[in-house]
XYZ file of C-alpha atoms in Angstrom:
489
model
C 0.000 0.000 0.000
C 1.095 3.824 -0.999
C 2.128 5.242 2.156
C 0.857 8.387 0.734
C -2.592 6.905 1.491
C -2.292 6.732 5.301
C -1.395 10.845 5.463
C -4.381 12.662 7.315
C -4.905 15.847 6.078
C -8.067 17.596 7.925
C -7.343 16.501 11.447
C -9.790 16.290 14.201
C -7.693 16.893 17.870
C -10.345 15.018 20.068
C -9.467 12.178 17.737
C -6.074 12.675 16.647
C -2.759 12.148 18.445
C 1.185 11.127 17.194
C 0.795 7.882 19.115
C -2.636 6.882 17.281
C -1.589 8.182 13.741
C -1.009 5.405 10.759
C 2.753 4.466 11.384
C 3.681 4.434 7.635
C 5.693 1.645 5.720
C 9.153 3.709 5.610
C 9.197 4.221 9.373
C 8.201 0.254 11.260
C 10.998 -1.805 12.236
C 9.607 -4.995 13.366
C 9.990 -8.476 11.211
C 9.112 -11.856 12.042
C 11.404 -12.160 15.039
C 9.747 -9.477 16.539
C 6.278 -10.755 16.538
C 7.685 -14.176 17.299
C 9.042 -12.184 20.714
C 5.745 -11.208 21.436
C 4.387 -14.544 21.814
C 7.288 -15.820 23.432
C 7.048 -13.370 25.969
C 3.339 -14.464 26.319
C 4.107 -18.247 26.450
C 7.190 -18.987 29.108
C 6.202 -16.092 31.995
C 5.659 -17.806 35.184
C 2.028 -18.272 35.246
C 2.190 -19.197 31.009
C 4.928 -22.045 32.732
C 2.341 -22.923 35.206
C -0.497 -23.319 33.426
C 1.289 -25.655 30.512
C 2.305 -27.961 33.071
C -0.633 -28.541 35.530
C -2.665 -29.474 32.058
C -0.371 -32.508 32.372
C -1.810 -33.194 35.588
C -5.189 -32.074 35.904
C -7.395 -33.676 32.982
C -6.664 -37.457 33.671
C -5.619 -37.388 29.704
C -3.211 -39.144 28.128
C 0.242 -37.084 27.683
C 0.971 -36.625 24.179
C -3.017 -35.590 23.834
C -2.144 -32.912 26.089
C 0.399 -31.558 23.619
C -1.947 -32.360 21.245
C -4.576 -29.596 22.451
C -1.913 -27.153 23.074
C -0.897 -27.372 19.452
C -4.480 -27.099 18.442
C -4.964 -24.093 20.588
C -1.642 -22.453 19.201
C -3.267 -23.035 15.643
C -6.709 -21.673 16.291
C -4.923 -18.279 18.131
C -2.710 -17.666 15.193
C -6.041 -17.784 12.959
C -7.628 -15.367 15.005
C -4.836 -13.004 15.330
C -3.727 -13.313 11.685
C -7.572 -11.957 11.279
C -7.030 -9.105 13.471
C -3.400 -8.235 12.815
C -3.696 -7.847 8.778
C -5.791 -4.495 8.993
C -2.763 -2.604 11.060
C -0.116 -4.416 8.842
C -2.087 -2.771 6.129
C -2.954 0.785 7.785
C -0.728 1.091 10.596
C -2.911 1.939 13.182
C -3.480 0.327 16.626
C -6.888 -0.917 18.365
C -9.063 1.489 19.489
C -8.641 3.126 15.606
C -9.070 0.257 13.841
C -12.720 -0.563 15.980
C -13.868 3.031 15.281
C -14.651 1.566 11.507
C -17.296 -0.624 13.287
C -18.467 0.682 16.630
C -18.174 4.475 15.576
C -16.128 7.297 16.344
C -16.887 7.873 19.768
C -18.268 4.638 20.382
C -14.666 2.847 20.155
C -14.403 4.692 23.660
C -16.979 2.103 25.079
C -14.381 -1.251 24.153
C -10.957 0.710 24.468
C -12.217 1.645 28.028
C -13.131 -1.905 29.028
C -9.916 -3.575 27.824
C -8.426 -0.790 29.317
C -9.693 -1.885 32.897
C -8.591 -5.221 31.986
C -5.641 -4.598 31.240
C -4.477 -2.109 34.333
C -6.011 -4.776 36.662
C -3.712 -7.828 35.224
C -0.527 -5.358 35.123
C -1.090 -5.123 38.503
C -0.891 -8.723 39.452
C 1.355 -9.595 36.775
C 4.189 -6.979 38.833
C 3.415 -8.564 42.020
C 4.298 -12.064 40.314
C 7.497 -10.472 38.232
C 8.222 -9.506 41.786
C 8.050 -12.750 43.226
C 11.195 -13.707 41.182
C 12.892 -10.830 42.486
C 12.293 -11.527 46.274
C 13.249 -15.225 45.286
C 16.668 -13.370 43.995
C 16.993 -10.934 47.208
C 16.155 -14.096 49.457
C 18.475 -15.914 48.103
C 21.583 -13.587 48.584
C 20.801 -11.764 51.679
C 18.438 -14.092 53.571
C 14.773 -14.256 54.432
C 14.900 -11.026 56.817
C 13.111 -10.098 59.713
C 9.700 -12.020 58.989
C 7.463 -9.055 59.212
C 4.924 -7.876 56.701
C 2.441 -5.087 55.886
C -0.345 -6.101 53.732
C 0.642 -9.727 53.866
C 4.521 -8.970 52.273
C 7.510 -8.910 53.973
C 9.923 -5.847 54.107
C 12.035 -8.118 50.892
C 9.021 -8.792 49.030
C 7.797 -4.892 49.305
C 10.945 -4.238 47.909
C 10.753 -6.058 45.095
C 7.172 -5.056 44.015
C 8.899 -1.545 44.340
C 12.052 -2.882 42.087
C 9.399 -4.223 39.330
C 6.968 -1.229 39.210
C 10.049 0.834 38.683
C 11.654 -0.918 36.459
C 9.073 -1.367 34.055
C 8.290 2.222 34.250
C 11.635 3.027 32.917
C 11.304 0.550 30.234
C 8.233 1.580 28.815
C 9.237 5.198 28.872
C 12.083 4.501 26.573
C 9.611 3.512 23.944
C 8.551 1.209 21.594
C 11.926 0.730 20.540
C 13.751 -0.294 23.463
C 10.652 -2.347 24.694
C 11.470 -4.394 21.767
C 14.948 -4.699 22.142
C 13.667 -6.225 26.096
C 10.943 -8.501 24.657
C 14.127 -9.865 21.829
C 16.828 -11.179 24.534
C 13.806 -11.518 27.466
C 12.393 -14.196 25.187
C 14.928 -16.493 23.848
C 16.707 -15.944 27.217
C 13.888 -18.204 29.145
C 14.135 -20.814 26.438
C 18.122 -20.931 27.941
C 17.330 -20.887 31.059
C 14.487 -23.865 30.705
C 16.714 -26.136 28.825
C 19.484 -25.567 31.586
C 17.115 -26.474 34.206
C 15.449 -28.902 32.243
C 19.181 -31.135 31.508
C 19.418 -30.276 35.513
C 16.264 -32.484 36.336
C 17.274 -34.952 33.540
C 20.352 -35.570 34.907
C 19.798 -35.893 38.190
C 16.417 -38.316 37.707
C 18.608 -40.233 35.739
C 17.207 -43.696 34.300
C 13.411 -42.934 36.173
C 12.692 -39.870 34.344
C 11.073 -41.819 31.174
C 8.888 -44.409 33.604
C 8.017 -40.511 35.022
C 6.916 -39.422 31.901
C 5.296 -42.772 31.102
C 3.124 -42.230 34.245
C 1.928 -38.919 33.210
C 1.464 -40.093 29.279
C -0.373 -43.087 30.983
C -3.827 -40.776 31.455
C -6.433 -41.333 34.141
C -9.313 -40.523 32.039
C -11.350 -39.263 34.758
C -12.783 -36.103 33.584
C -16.066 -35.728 33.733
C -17.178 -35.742 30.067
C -14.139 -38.340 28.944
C -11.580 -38.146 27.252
C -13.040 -35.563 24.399
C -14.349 -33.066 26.782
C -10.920 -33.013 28.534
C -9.230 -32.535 25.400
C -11.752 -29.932 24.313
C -11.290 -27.802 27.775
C -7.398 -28.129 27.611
C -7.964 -26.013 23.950
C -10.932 -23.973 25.528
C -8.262 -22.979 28.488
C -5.328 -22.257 26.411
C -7.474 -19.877 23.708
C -9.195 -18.481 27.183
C -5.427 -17.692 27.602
C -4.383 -15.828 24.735
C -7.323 -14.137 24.480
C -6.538 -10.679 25.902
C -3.405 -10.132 23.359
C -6.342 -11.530 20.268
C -8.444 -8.703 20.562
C -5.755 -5.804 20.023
C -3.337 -7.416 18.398
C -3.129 -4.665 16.043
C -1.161 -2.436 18.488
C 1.995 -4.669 17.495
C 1.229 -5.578 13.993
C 1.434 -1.855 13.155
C 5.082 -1.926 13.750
C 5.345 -4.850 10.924
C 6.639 -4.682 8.016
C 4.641 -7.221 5.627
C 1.751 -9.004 6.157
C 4.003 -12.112 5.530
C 6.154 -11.299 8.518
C 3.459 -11.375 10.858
C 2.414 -14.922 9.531
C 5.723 -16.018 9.917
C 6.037 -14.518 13.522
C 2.445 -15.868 14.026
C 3.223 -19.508 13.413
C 6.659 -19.730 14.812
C 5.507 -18.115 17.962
C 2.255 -20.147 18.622
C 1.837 -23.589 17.608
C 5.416 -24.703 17.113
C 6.381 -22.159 20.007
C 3.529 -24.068 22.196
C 4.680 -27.314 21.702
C 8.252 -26.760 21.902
C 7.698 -24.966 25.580
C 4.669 -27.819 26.815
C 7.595 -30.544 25.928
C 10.088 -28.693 28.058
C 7.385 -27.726 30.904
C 6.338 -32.195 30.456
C 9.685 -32.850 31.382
C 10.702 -31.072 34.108
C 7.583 -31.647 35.828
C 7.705 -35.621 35.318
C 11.520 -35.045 36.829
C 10.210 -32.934 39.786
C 7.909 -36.377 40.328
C 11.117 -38.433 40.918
C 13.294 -35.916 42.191
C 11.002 -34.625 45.466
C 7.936 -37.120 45.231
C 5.571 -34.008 44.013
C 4.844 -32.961 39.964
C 5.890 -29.183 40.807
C 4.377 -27.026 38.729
C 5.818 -23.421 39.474
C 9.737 -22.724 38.524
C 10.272 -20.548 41.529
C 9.011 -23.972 43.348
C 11.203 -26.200 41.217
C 14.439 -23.792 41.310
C 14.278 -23.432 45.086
C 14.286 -27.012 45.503
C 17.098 -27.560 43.122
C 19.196 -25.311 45.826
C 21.842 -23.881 43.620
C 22.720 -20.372 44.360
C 23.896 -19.520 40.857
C 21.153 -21.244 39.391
C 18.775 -19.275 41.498
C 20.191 -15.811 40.670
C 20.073 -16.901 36.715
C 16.327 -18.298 36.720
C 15.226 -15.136 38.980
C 16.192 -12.580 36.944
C 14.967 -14.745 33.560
C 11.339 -15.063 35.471
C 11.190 -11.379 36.522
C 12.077 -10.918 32.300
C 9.900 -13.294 31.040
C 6.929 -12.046 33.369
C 7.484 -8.091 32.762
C 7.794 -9.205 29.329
C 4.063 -10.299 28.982
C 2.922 -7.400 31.039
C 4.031 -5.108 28.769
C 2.641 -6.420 25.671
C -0.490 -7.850 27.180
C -1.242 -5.444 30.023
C 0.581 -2.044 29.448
C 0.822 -0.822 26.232
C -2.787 -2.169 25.574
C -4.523 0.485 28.211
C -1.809 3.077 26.776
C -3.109 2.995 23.556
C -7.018 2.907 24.659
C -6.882 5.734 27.573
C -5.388 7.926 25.069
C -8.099 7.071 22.482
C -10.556 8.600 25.399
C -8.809 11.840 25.393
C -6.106 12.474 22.837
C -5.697 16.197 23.520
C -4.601 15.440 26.961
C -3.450 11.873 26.837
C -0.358 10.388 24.972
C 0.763 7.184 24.867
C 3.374 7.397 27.260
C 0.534 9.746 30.200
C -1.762 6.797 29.108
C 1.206 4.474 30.664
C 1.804 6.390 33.793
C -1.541 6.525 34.767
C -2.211 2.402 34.278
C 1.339 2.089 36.440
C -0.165 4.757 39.202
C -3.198 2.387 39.506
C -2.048 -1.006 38.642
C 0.420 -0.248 41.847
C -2.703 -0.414 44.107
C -3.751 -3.289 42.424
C -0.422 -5.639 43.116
C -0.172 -4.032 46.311
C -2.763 -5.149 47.740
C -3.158 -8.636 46.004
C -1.808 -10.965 48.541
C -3.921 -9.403 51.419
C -7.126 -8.267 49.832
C -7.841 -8.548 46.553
C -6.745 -12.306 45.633
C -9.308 -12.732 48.967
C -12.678 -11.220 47.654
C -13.213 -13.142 44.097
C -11.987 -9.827 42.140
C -10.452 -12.328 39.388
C -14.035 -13.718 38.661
C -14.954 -10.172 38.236
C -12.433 -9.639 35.723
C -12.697 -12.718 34.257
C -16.131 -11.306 33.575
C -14.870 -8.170 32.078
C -13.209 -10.431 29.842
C -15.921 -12.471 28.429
C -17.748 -9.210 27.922
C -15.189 -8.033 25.422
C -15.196 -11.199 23.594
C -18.321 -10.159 21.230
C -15.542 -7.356 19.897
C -12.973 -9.556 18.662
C -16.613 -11.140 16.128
C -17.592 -7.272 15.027
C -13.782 -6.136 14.097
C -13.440 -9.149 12.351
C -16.699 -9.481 10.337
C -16.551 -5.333 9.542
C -13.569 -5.685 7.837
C -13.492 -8.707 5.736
C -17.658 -8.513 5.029
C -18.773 -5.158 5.491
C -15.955 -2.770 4.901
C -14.237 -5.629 2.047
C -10.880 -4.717 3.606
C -11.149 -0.796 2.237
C -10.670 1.923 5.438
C -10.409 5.611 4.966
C -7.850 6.793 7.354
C -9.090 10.291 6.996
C -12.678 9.428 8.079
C -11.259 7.400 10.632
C -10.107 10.284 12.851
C -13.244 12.615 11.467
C -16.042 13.921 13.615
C -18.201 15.359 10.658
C -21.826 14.359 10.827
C -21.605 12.879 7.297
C -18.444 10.585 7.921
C -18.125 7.206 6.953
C -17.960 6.040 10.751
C -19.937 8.639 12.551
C -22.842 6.741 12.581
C -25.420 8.255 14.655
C -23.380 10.986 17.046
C -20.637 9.064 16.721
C -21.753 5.574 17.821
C -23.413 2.580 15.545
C -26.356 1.717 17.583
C -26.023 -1.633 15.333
C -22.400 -3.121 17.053
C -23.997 -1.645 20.036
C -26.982 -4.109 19.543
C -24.597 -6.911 18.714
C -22.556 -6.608 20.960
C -25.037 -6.910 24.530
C -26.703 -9.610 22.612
C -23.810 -11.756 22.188
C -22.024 -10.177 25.505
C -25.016 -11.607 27.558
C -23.947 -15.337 26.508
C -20.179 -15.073 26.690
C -21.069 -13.629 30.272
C -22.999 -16.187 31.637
C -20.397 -18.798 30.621
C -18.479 -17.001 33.495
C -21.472 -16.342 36.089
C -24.331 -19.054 35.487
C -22.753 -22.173 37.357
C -24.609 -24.697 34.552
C -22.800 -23.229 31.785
C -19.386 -23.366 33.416
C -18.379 -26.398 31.418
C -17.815 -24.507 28.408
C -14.366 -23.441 30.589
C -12.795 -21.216 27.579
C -15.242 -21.550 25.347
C -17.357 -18.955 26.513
C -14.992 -16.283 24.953
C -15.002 -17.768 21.654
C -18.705 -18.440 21.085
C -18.854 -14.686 22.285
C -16.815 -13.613 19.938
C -18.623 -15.557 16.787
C -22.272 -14.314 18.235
C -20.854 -10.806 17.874
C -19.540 -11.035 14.396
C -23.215 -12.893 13.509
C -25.532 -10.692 15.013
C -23.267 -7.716 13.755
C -22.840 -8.985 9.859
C -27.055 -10.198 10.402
C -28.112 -6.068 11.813
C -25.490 -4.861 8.808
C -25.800 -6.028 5.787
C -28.489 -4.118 4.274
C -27.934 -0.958 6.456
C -26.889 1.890 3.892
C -24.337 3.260 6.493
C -23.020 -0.003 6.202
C -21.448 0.131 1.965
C -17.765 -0.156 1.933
C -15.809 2.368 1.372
C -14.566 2.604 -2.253
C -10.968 2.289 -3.067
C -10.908 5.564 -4.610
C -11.500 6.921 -1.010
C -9.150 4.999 1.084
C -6.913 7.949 1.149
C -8.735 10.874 1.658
């Protein structure tokens, strides 16, 4: 595409901003590497670690089936986001721009403010579990301390969280630039560190590790449903998993090059990148089984054991990376982008950032001693399911309604005649959509009957959203794609 098309030249300030302006061709940086990074980031932070292992242990299913589902799930993500990544390879623009096209103008406020919340709450909890790493680190050199806490952390741990916050701070106000420069050693770093700790276990477990892994492959086959509704959830829990980067992942794609490197990124970094990482995470854990009697599942847990001081020090630090990696891509510079959208006048990208950090401090704060108490994660979890119907509407605008044909100059344009202003700025239509379908990806999450559908709920919520959308659309006159001729107004 002409980079000529993505200049802007009547410019509406309540709109318009640097940070959400088409990034054109000439000036993006990022390859396949890059977007592989991203994922990477996603896949080996602590909890990501976590989670891929106690799937081992948790369904009663057969090993290799296990890896089986991950794979799947890593296929059906990069689907999704190779949907929602083209239209900012193409335009350079990031989420809460790209969804004015379907929701209108002002109405892109309504989505870009709920991921927004989403986002700040998880950054919050994701720094208190970066920071976990650290105190692991501190611990480990200068001893457990006085045994005091406020808030239910010690004096070390406080510390930490105040290390972490910091520190990512810093980062992200260096830019985009030097965020990716973290996310490209951060990354490949873990996979080091895993494989070290991995030939560790090996070597120690010695001639019982395989029996080990035999007794995991072996598969109890005692969830309830069988063996094809375990297999189902393990998928339904890993896309439940990925889902928050799914939605905007056209805040990173902008930075690409070619379509082609994103799809390259895309499949290296999920499905092979998935099964790669649930091999390592199978291992360890059947080695933990001979080594101390127990199939750990956290690294902090596992490392600890080992009792290595060096090896401590190394696997810290590569958690706290790992971990602050997937904060920032899936938790930080997603509510930078969308509080700006809200008011771009007074907001920038970086403002946007400091203002998630102020309140995402509270959050991981007060985690361990009052939120992680109350239920606030099924809350959010909520939150989450509600967005789901968005993910359907961008989708089926673009490819059905809109034919893959934006006008970047309508896109940031508050006249009463514009493409996407809708009625005062909102399409009462994606509005419509989106409760309908948002009232069944919700009650996956609240009504106990439905609970079975585990991840599920977020993607039947997203392809209700796109139905209802494309079935309220299609004969609406607002609704005609914009011509090619227009696309650079």
């Amino acid at each position: 595409m002409d980079d000529n098309n993505l200049d802007i030249k009547h410019i509406d300030p309540s709109l318009y901003n640097e940070d959400l302006a088409p990034i054109k061709h000439k000036d993006r940086s990022w390859g396949w590497f890059e977007i592989f990074n991203v994922w990477s980031n996603d896949i080996q932070s602590l909890f990501g670690y976590t989670l891929a292992a106690s799937l081992f242990l948790s369904y009663g299913l057969n090993g290799w089936a296990v890896m089986a589902a991950i794979i799947l799930a890593g296929c059906i993500v990069m689907v999704l986001v190779n949907l929602t990544g083209k239209p900012s390879v193409k335009y350079g623009i990031p989420f809460p721009v790209m969804i004015r096209a379907s929701m209108g103008v002002r109405g892109a406020n309504f989505p870009a403010l709920l991921r927004a919340i989403i986002g700040i709450f998880w950054y919050g909890v994701q720094t208190y579990f970066a920071s976990t790493a650290v105190t692991l680190m501190l611990t480990a050199l200068w001893g457990p301390g006085s045994g005091e806490t406020y808030l239910g952390m010690s004096g070390t741990a406080w510390l930490a969280f105040v290390i972490v916050w910091v520190f990512q701070i810093a980062l992200f106000w260096q830019g985009i630039d030097k965020i990716t420069v973290f996310l490209n050693w951060a990354g490949p770093l873990v996979y080091v560190v895993m494989l070290v700790l991995m030939a560790i276990v090996w070597f120690e477990a010695g001639d019982q590790l395989l029996p080990a892994v035999g007794t995991i492959f072996s598969g109890g086959g005692d969830y309830e449903g069988g063996d094809i509704a375990a297999f189902a959830a393990i998928v339904g829990t890993m896309v439940a998993y990925f889902a928050a980067v799914v939605i905007n992942f056209g805040d990173f794609t902008r930075f690409v090059r070619s379509e082609r490197q994103m799809k390259i990124g895309n499949l290296l970094g999920l499905p092979l990148n998935a099964a790669f990482f649930s091999f390592i995470a199978l291992i360890i854990t059947a080695g933990t089984l001979v080594l101390f009697g127990d199939a750990l599942t956290n690294p902090a847990d596992i490392v600890e054991r080992v009792d290595s001081l060096p090896l401590t020090i190394i696997a810290a630090l590569t958690f706290f990376a790992a971990t602050v990696g997937i904060n920032l891509v899936a938790n930080f510079i997603p509510p930078a982008y969308d509080l700006a959208n809200l008011f771009p006048r007074v907001i920038s990208f970086r403002i946007g950032g400091l203002i998630t950090a102020t309140v995402a401090f509270f959050v991981g704060g007060l985690w361990v001693s009052v939120i992680s108490q109350i239920g606030i994660p099924g809350f959010v979890n909520a939150l989450g399911a509600v967005v789901a119907p968005f993910y359907g509407i961008i989708v089926v605008d673009y490819y059905l309604i809109k034919r893959q044909e934006l006008s970047m100059e309508q896109l940031f344009s508050s006249d009463p005649k514009g493409a996407y202003y809708y009625n005062k700025g909102w399409n009462g239509r994606a509005l419509a959509a989106f409760a309908m379908a948002a009232v069944f990806s919700i009650s996956t999450v609240l009504v106990p009957a439905l609970s079975n559908l585990n991840g599920y709920g977020w993607l039947l919520g997203a392809g209700l959203g796109g139905l209802f959308y494309y079935l309220l659309m299609f004969r609406h006159a607002a609704a005609k794609p914009v011509s090619v001729g227009q696309a650079g107004h």
